Short mmCIF file of C-alpha atoms in Angstrom, two decimals:
data_model
loop_
_atom_site.label_atom_id
_atom_site.label_comp_id
_atom_site.label_asym_id
_atom_site.label_seq_id
_atom_site.Cartn_x
_atom_site.Cartn_y
_atom_site.Cartn_z
CA MET A 28 169.07 67.08 100.20
CA SER A 29 166.57 69.72 100.85
CA GLY A 30 169.09 72.65 99.62
CA TYR A 31 169.56 70.61 96.86
CA LYS A 32 165.90 70.31 96.18
CA ARG A 33 165.50 74.13 97.04
CA MET A 34 168.01 74.86 94.31
CA ARG A 35 166.39 72.64 91.65
CA ARG A 36 163.42 74.56 92.39
CA GLN A 37 165.02 77.98 92.11
CA HIS A 38 166.27 76.67 88.66
CA GLN A 39 163.02 75.68 87.65
CA LYS A 40 161.24 79.19 88.53
CA GLN A 41 164.44 80.72 86.30
CA LEU A 42 163.33 78.66 83.07
CA ILE A 43 160.26 79.79 83.44
CA ALA A 44 160.55 83.39 83.74
CA LEU A 45 163.17 83.25 81.20
CA GLU A 46 160.72 81.05 78.77
CA ASN A 47 157.72 83.81 80.14
CA ARG A 48 160.27 86.89 79.34
CA LEU A 49 160.90 85.18 76.04
CA LYS A 50 157.36 84.83 74.44
CA ALA A 51 156.85 88.27 75.93
CA GLU A 52 159.34 89.72 73.53
CA MET A 53 158.34 87.78 71.28
CA ASP A 54 154.95 88.86 71.78
CA GLU A 55 156.01 92.94 71.23
CA HIS A 56 157.93 91.87 67.88
CA ARG A 57 155.10 90.63 66.68
CA LEU A 58 153.08 93.04 67.58
CA ARG A 59 155.56 95.80 66.30
CA LEU A 60 155.91 93.99 62.80
CA HIS A 61 151.87 93.54 62.60
CA LYS A 62 152.00 97.27 62.88
CA GLU A 63 154.47 98.02 60.70
CA LEU A 64 152.56 96.17 58.06
CA GLU A 65 149.32 98.13 59.00
CA THR A 66 151.40 101.11 58.77
CA GLN A 67 153.02 100.24 55.12
CA ALA A 68 149.20 99.28 53.95
CA ASN A 69 148.04 101.98 54.78
CA ASP A 70 150.78 104.12 53.71
CA THR A 71 149.83 101.84 50.42
CA TYR A 72 146.33 103.05 50.33
CA VAL A 73 146.85 106.99 51.11
CA GLU A 74 148.90 106.22 48.18
CA LEU A 75 146.97 104.92 45.92
CA GLU A 76 143.85 107.38 46.85
CA ARG A 77 146.31 110.33 46.37
CA LEU A 78 147.65 108.73 42.73
CA ALA A 79 143.74 108.32 42.02
CA LYS A 80 143.06 112.10 43.04
CA ARG A 81 145.84 112.98 40.98
CA HIS A 82 144.60 111.26 37.77
CA ALA A 83 141.26 112.76 38.22
CA ALA A 84 142.43 116.39 38.36
CA GLN A 85 145.07 115.37 35.28
CA THR A 86 142.01 113.87 33.34
CA ASP A 87 139.72 116.84 33.82
CA LYS A 88 142.65 119.32 33.14
CA GLU A 89 143.26 117.17 29.96
CA MET A 90 139.88 116.94 29.10
CA LYS A 91 139.72 120.79 29.53
CA SER A 92 142.65 121.48 27.58
CA VAL A 93 141.24 118.94 24.62
CA CYS A 94 138.04 120.92 24.54
CA GLY A 95 140.03 124.04 24.98
CA GLU A 96 142.36 123.15 21.95
CA GLU A 97 139.30 121.61 19.82
CA ARG A 98 137.82 125.22 20.06
CA ARG A 99 141.04 127.01 19.49
CA ILE A 100 141.42 124.64 16.37
CA GLN A 101 137.90 125.22 15.40
CA GLN A 102 138.12 129.25 15.64
CA GLN A 103 141.17 128.93 13.55
CA ILE A 104 139.75 126.83 10.95
CA VAL A 105 136.94 129.63 10.99
CA ALA A 106 138.76 132.67 10.70
CA GLN A 107 140.82 131.16 8.03
CA GLN A 108 137.89 129.62 5.89
CA LYS A 109 136.21 133.69 6.41
CA LYS A 110 139.77 134.68 4.82
CA GLU A 111 139.32 132.49 2.18
CA LEU A 112 135.45 133.65 1.63
CA THR A 113 136.30 136.85 1.96
CA ALA A 114 139.18 136.66 -0.80
CA PHE A 115 136.92 134.79 -2.81
CA LEU A 116 134.37 137.33 -2.10
CA GLU A 117 136.70 139.91 -3.67
CA ASN A 118 137.73 137.85 -6.96
CA GLN A 119 134.03 137.44 -7.57
CA LYS A 120 133.83 141.05 -7.10
CA LYS A 121 136.59 141.58 -9.27
CA GLU A 122 135.50 139.31 -11.79
CA TYR A 123 132.13 140.81 -11.97
CA ARG A 124 133.11 144.07 -12.28
CA LEU A 125 136.03 143.25 -15.55
CA CYS A 126 133.17 140.51 -17.11
CA LYS A 127 130.14 143.50 -16.69
CA ASP A 128 132.69 146.09 -18.33
CA LYS A 129 133.84 143.55 -20.80
CA ILE A 130 129.85 142.58 -21.61
CA LYS A 131 128.93 146.73 -21.99
CA GLU A 132 131.25 146.84 -24.22
CA GLU A 133 131.07 144.08 -26.59
CA VAL A 134 127.06 145.59 -26.02
CA SER A 135 128.07 148.78 -27.53
CA GLU A 136 130.36 147.46 -29.95
CA ASP A 137 127.06 145.96 -31.86
CA PRO A 138 125.52 148.84 -34.25
CA CYS A 139 122.50 146.48 -34.62
CA ALA A 140 121.84 146.54 -31.44
CA GLY A 141 118.94 148.90 -30.01
CA LYS A 142 119.56 150.63 -26.75
CA GLU A 143 116.45 148.32 -24.96
CA GLU A 144 118.05 145.00 -26.48
CA LYS A 145 121.72 146.62 -25.38
CA GLN A 146 120.10 146.83 -21.63
CA GLU A 147 118.34 143.65 -21.69
CA ARG A 148 121.56 141.44 -23.04
CA LEU A 149 123.52 143.53 -20.63
CA SER A 150 121.17 142.33 -17.62
CA ARG A 151 121.24 138.84 -18.75
CA HIS A 152 124.40 138.50 -19.08
CA LYS A 153 124.63 140.32 -15.10
CA GLU A 154 122.06 137.44 -14.03
CA THR A 155 123.69 134.35 -15.29
CA LEU A 156 127.05 136.11 -13.98
CA GLN A 157 125.68 136.70 -10.73
CA ARG A 158 124.05 133.64 -10.63
CA SER A 159 127.25 131.32 -11.49
CA GLN A 160 128.79 133.51 -8.74
CA ALA A 161 125.99 132.68 -6.30
CA GLU A 162 126.39 129.30 -7.04
CA ASP A 163 130.23 129.21 -6.83
CA GLU A 164 129.96 130.71 -3.67
CA ALA A 165 127.28 128.15 -2.16
CA GLU A 166 129.60 125.48 -3.55
CA LEU A 167 132.87 127.00 -2.08
CA LEU A 168 130.63 127.33 1.47
CA ALA A 169 129.56 123.73 1.19
CA GLN A 170 132.94 122.68 0.54
CA GLN A 171 133.96 125.24 3.50
CA ARG A 172 131.23 123.30 5.73
CA ARG A 173 132.42 119.71 4.46
CA VAL A 174 135.78 121.00 5.17
CA TYR A 175 134.77 122.33 8.44
CA GLU A 176 132.60 119.43 9.89
CA ARG A 177 135.86 116.45 8.48
CA SER A 178 138.21 118.78 10.42
CA CYS A 179 135.73 118.65 13.71
CA ARG A 180 135.24 114.90 13.50
CA ALA A 181 139.16 114.62 13.05
CA LEU A 182 139.73 116.96 15.75
CA LYS A 183 137.10 114.40 17.70
CA ARG A 184 138.94 111.14 16.54
CA ARG A 185 142.38 112.96 17.86
CA SER A 186 141.14 113.91 20.69
CA LEU A 187 139.52 110.39 21.46
CA LEU A 188 143.33 109.21 20.80
CA ARG A 189 144.94 111.10 23.02
CA LYS A 190 142.34 110.26 25.53
CA HIS A 191 143.49 106.78 24.52
CA ASP A 192 146.95 107.65 25.38
CA PHE A 193 146.50 109.49 28.75
CA GLU A 194 144.20 106.32 29.95
CA GLN A 195 147.29 104.20 28.85
CA GLU A 196 149.52 106.57 30.70
CA GLN A 197 147.41 106.39 33.96
CA LEU A 198 147.18 102.85 33.92
CA ARG A 199 150.61 102.49 33.67
CA GLU A 200 151.45 104.47 36.16
CA GLU A 201 148.78 103.13 38.28
CA LEU A 202 150.36 99.42 37.34
CA ASN A 203 153.38 100.24 37.95
CA LYS A 204 152.95 102.06 41.60
CA LYS A 205 150.92 99.12 42.65
CA ARG A 206 153.91 96.98 41.81
CA SER A 207 156.42 99.26 43.78
CA GLN A 208 154.06 99.52 46.55
CA LYS A 209 153.24 95.49 46.62
CA GLU A 210 157.75 94.73 46.50
CA MET A 211 157.83 97.79 49.13
CA GLU A 212 155.47 95.20 51.06
CA GLN A 213 157.34 92.38 50.33
CA ALA A 214 161.10 93.76 50.99
CA LEU A 215 159.59 94.78 54.43
CA GLN A 216 158.18 91.51 55.04
CA ILE A 217 161.50 89.64 53.99
CA ARG A 218 163.04 92.07 56.24
CA GLN A 219 160.85 91.33 59.08
CA ASP A 220 160.84 87.62 58.28
CA GLU A 221 164.59 87.97 59.00
CA ALA A 222 164.35 89.88 61.95
CA THR A 223 161.94 87.20 63.51
CA GLN A 224 164.22 84.78 62.42
CA ALA A 225 167.44 86.60 64.28
CA LEU A 226 165.16 87.24 67.68
CA GLU A 227 164.06 83.54 67.19
CA ARG A 228 167.63 81.95 67.05
CA ARG A 229 168.96 84.75 69.97
CA GLN A 230 165.94 83.62 72.36
CA LEU A 231 166.91 79.95 71.33
CA ARG A 232 170.63 80.22 72.19
CA ALA A 233 169.82 82.37 76.02
CA LEU A 234 167.21 79.47 76.79
CA HIS A 235 170.08 77.19 75.98
CA LYS A 236 172.81 78.94 77.77
CA LEU A 237 170.64 79.11 81.09
CA ARG A 238 170.23 75.48 80.70
CA ASP A 239 173.94 75.22 80.41
CA GLU A 240 174.49 77.29 83.07
CA LEU A 241 172.30 75.65 85.52
CA LEU A 242 173.20 72.24 84.48
CA ARG A 243 176.24 72.78 84.86
CA LEU A 244 175.62 74.79 88.80
CA GLN A 245 173.12 71.78 89.33
CA HIS A 246 176.38 69.26 88.25
CA ARG A 247 178.72 70.53 90.58
CA THR A 248 176.52 71.08 93.45
CA GLU A 249 175.73 67.35 93.44
CA LEU A 250 179.82 66.69 93.30
CA ASP A 251 180.03 68.97 95.72
CA ASN A 252 177.71 66.85 97.85
CA GLN A 253 178.77 63.56 96.68
CA ASP A 254 182.23 65.23 97.89
CA GLU A 255 180.85 65.77 101.43
CA TYR A 256 178.54 62.84 101.84
CA ASN A 257 181.94 60.81 100.90
CA GLY A 258 183.74 62.93 103.48
CA ARG A 259 181.27 62.45 106.33
CA ARG A 260 181.06 59.30 105.62
CA GLN A 261 184.79 58.32 105.55
CA ARG A 262 184.82 60.46 109.22
CA GLU A 263 182.13 58.74 110.36
CA LEU A 264 183.81 55.26 109.73
CA THR A 265 187.09 56.79 111.02
CA ARG A 266 185.47 57.72 114.50
CA LYS A 267 184.05 54.39 114.23
CA HIS A 268 186.69 52.56 114.14
CA ALA A 269 188.44 54.86 116.70
CA LEU A 270 185.87 54.42 118.99
CA GLU A 271 186.34 50.49 118.52
CA HIS A 272 190.28 51.01 119.10
CA ARG A 273 189.41 52.75 122.84
CA ARG A 274 186.63 50.42 123.65
CA GLN A 275 188.77 47.69 122.65
CA PRO A 276 191.01 47.43 126.06
CA ARG A 277 188.09 47.47 127.82
CA ASP A 278 186.64 44.73 125.80
CA LEU A 279 189.80 42.76 125.99
CA LYS A 280 189.57 43.17 129.98
CA ALA A 281 186.39 41.67 130.04
CA LEU A 282 187.18 38.94 128.40
CA GLU A 283 190.25 38.44 130.08
CA LEU A 284 187.79 38.49 133.63
CA GLN A 285 185.52 36.22 132.07
CA ILE A 286 188.96 33.92 131.48
CA LYS A 287 190.11 34.18 134.85
CA LYS A 288 186.18 33.59 136.18
CA GLN A 289 186.43 30.34 133.91
CA PHE A 290 190.09 29.26 135.71
CA GLN A 291 188.73 30.20 138.82
CA ASP A 292 185.72 28.00 138.39
CA THR A 293 187.94 25.34 136.91
CA CYS A 294 190.41 26.02 140.28
CA LYS A 295 187.01 25.46 141.94
CA VAL A 296 186.33 22.26 140.84
CA GLN A 297 189.71 20.77 140.65
CA ASN A 298 190.08 21.66 144.60
CA LYS A 299 186.55 19.94 145.22
CA GLN A 300 188.14 17.29 142.99
CA TYR A 301 191.41 17.20 144.95
CA LYS A 302 189.48 16.86 148.24
CA ALA A 303 187.35 14.09 147.21
CA LEU A 304 190.12 12.19 145.76
CA ARG A 305 192.41 12.76 148.93
CA THR A 306 189.00 11.81 151.07
CA HIS A 307 189.05 8.14 149.66
CA GLN A 308 192.97 7.96 149.10
CA LEU A 309 192.86 8.43 152.65
CA GLU A 310 189.88 5.86 153.50
CA VAL A 311 191.61 3.37 151.71
CA SER A 312 195.31 4.03 152.04
CA PRO A 313 197.15 3.13 155.10
CA LYS A 314 197.34 5.20 157.73
CA ALA A 315 201.43 5.11 157.68
CA ASP A 316 200.98 5.78 153.87
CA HIS A 317 199.06 9.05 154.69
CA LYS A 318 201.74 11.77 155.02
CA SER A 319 203.48 10.44 151.28
CA LEU A 320 200.00 10.34 149.53
CA LEU A 321 198.54 14.08 150.42
CA LYS A 322 202.20 15.07 149.86
CA GLY A 323 201.81 13.58 146.23
CA LEU A 324 198.07 14.44 145.90
CA LYS A 325 199.14 18.01 146.42
CA GLU A 326 202.15 18.45 144.51
CA GLU A 327 199.66 17.34 141.66
CA ARG A 328 197.31 19.27 142.59
CA THR A 329 199.80 21.95 142.41
CA ARG A 330 201.16 21.19 138.66
CA LYS A 331 197.42 20.66 137.35
CA LEU A 332 196.60 23.68 138.77
CA ALA A 333 200.35 25.49 137.44
CA VAL A 334 199.39 23.83 133.78
CA LEU A 335 196.22 24.97 133.43
CA ALA A 336 196.99 28.47 134.64
CA GLU A 337 199.48 28.50 131.87
CA GLN A 338 196.46 26.81 129.67
CA TYR A 339 194.44 29.76 130.77
CA GLU A 340 197.10 32.62 130.42
CA ARG A 341 197.93 31.37 126.78
CA SER A 342 194.17 31.64 125.88
CA ILE A 343 193.91 35.24 127.70
CA ASN A 344 197.22 35.75 124.86
CA GLN A 345 195.76 33.82 121.78
CA MET A 346 192.39 35.66 122.83
CA THR A 347 193.69 39.38 122.83
CA ALA A 348 196.25 38.52 119.40
CA SER A 349 192.89 37.27 117.56
CA GLN A 350 190.68 40.36 118.82
CA ALA A 351 193.26 43.09 117.66
CA MET A 352 193.74 40.85 114.40
CA ARG A 353 190.17 40.30 113.94
CA LEU A 354 189.32 44.10 114.64
CA GLU A 355 192.25 45.18 112.30
CA ALA A 356 191.06 43.09 109.52
CA GLU A 357 187.37 44.24 110.25
CA GLN A 358 188.16 47.88 110.01
CA GLU A 359 190.56 47.85 106.64
CA SER A 360 187.52 45.33 105.12
CA GLU A 361 184.71 48.19 106.45
CA CYS A 362 187.11 50.60 104.82
CA GLU A 363 187.69 48.80 101.63
CA ALA A 364 183.68 48.07 101.47
CA LEU A 365 182.91 51.96 102.31
CA LYS A 366 186.03 52.65 99.27
CA GLN A 367 184.49 50.45 96.46
CA GLN A 368 180.79 51.85 97.52
CA LEU A 369 181.78 55.65 97.32
CA LYS A 370 183.35 54.84 93.41
CA GLN A 371 180.56 53.06 92.70
CA GLU A 372 178.11 56.11 93.64
CA MET A 373 180.78 58.25 92.31
CA GLU A 374 181.04 56.18 89.22
CA LEU A 375 177.24 56.36 89.27
CA LEU A 376 176.63 59.97 89.31
CA ASP A 377 178.83 60.42 87.06
CA ALA A 378 177.35 58.56 84.28
CA TYR A 379 174.04 59.74 85.30
CA GLN A 380 175.43 63.27 84.92
CA THR A 381 176.97 61.74 81.58
CA LYS A 382 173.63 60.83 80.57
CA THR A 383 172.12 64.31 81.84
CA ARG A 384 174.06 66.68 79.54
CA SER A 385 173.60 64.30 76.44
CA GLN A 386 169.87 64.33 77.03
CA MET A 387 169.99 68.24 77.03
CA ASP A 388 172.33 68.54 74.03
CA SER A 389 170.22 66.06 72.09
CA GLN A 390 167.15 68.28 73.43
CA HIS A 391 169.09 71.24 72.05
CA GLU A 392 170.05 69.70 68.85
CA ARG A 393 166.25 69.18 68.25
CA GLU A 394 165.36 72.26 69.03
CA LEU A 395 167.68 73.82 66.73
CA GLN A 396 166.63 71.92 63.92
CA LYS A 397 162.89 72.40 64.42
CA LEU A 398 163.66 75.78 64.71
CA GLU A 399 166.02 75.71 61.25
CA GLN A 400 162.84 73.66 59.85
CA LYS A 401 160.27 76.06 60.89
CA VAL A 402 162.50 78.85 59.58
CA SER A 403 162.60 76.79 56.55
CA VAL A 404 159.43 76.16 55.92
CA ARG A 405 157.94 79.51 57.10
CA ARG A 406 160.23 81.52 54.45
CA ALA A 407 159.23 79.17 51.82
CA HIS A 408 155.54 79.88 52.41
CA LEU A 409 156.32 83.82 52.60
CA GLU A 410 158.34 83.40 49.05
CA GLN A 411 155.30 81.05 47.45
CA LYS A 412 152.62 84.02 49.03
CA MET A 413 154.86 86.58 47.48
CA GLU A 414 155.26 84.55 44.04
CA GLU A 415 151.41 84.41 43.94
CA GLU A 416 151.01 87.75 44.98
CA LEU A 417 153.34 88.86 42.00
CA SER A 418 151.30 86.33 39.93
CA ALA A 419 147.85 87.91 40.95
CA LEU A 420 149.01 91.24 40.25
CA GLN A 421 150.58 90.72 37.07
CA LYS A 422 147.13 88.76 35.65
CA ASP A 423 145.42 91.82 37.39
CA ARG A 424 148.03 93.96 35.40
CA SER A 425 147.35 92.22 31.87
CA GLU A 426 143.92 91.86 32.45
CA ARG A 427 143.21 95.72 33.08
CA ILE A 428 145.29 96.46 30.20
CA LYS A 429 143.66 93.87 27.72
CA THR A 430 140.40 95.56 29.42
CA LEU A 431 141.50 98.56 28.65
CA LEU A 432 142.90 98.44 25.02
CA GLU A 433 139.99 95.99 24.03
CA ARG A 434 137.42 99.06 25.26
CA GLN A 435 139.34 101.96 23.45
CA GLU A 436 139.58 99.85 20.13
CA ARG A 437 136.21 99.28 20.51
CA GLU A 438 135.38 102.98 21.10
CA ILE A 439 137.47 103.92 18.24
CA LEU A 440 136.05 101.26 15.90
CA ALA A 441 132.53 102.80 16.20
CA PHE A 442 133.97 106.05 16.09
CA ASP A 443 135.27 105.33 12.30
CA SER A 444 132.03 103.63 11.92
CA GLU A 445 129.92 106.26 12.95
CA THR A 446 132.30 108.86 10.96
CA ARG A 447 131.87 106.56 7.89
CA VAL A 448 127.77 106.88 8.16
CA LEU A 449 128.41 110.56 8.66
CA GLY A 450 130.35 110.11 4.99
CA PHE A 451 133.25 111.63 5.94
CA GLY A 452 135.43 107.93 4.70
CA SER A 453 139.06 107.91 6.64
CA LEU A 454 140.26 110.03 9.25
CA GLY A 455 143.74 109.21 8.74
CA SER A 456 145.35 112.10 7.53
CA LEU A 457 145.31 115.62 9.57
CA ASP A 458 147.24 117.72 7.13
CA PHE A 459 144.45 120.14 6.76
CA PHE A 460 144.54 121.01 10.41
CA PRO A 461 146.13 124.36 10.64
CA LYS A 462 149.51 124.74 11.62
CA ASP A 463 150.05 124.88 15.39
CA ASP A 464 153.87 124.74 16.81
CA ASN A 465 152.20 124.21 20.14
CA ARG A 466 150.11 121.66 19.75
#
């Protein structure tokens, strides 16, 4: 029993050691998963920071490009207008010379006009022509200024639209990056959950396997102990019976001596009775009859002693036979009783082991069902969390896009309103821009 108790304590230590090792393994696993999530989160933060910096650099580059393009187009408009003005002035000079020659010709052909009058008419025509050309030049300059200002305004509107497109593109890229990062994070969480499930099932199988092995060893030890106990009990009973067989002749001898002593005591009593009867018979009988009387009494005594000896001999034989039969019966009864007792104890042990095995199998089944339920609930919570995160991300995406579009709409409406206030009307057409294949 001490060895059995020591084995049970050793089994308990093995189970506790395995549970501690599995717990340490699970703690290490969870710490590794936590570090993976932290690394993923840090990578996501770094990627978004890098994207934000790249967007800022792209925005700065785009704004510089837009400003440079505006200056280039403005310079092209100014250069084109200078060419138009130069051509216009050249045409005016030609027209002025032609008109002056024509007026001179008309004045010189008038015979009635004097020299001063011709000179005066010529000066008047020249002033009118110069005034008309100055008005035409001023109108052209004013028109060019309106075209320039309208072109600059339209260019600013186009730059604003281009800026809006660029902001939308950057926002889409940022939102797509966030979604892809969230999907990568969720994929990592799913892989981690699957790895945790596999580890939990593997650990539970290891625990169940050790319990099964220890229970089989315990049952084998119990059966061995029971077999050893049965053998010991049977050997003890065999030794007891052998001792009884060895002691039986001595016991029978003692009983025989006791019966002989009783016989001797009875003989002594018979002798005393015989002597008393002989003395009485001799006293009451005639002397002549004494001889025959003594002979008859002696024969009677001899006969009675022979009968008594025969009775005692028969008693000894009956006692010997009955003692041998009683010993055999008692030993057979003891053997049968021991056999039944050991059989009942073995049946009780078998029932106990069957019950223990059934309880362990039920415990293992409950633990497995509990683990499956835990895994299922955890996975459902994870999927719900992921769905909520994606929903929140989609909501944030919609709100940010809506906010951006509303702000851009307000900006373009304010710009168009300011344009109408400035008197430029609609700037929908950009055909007056100089042609630029690189734009």
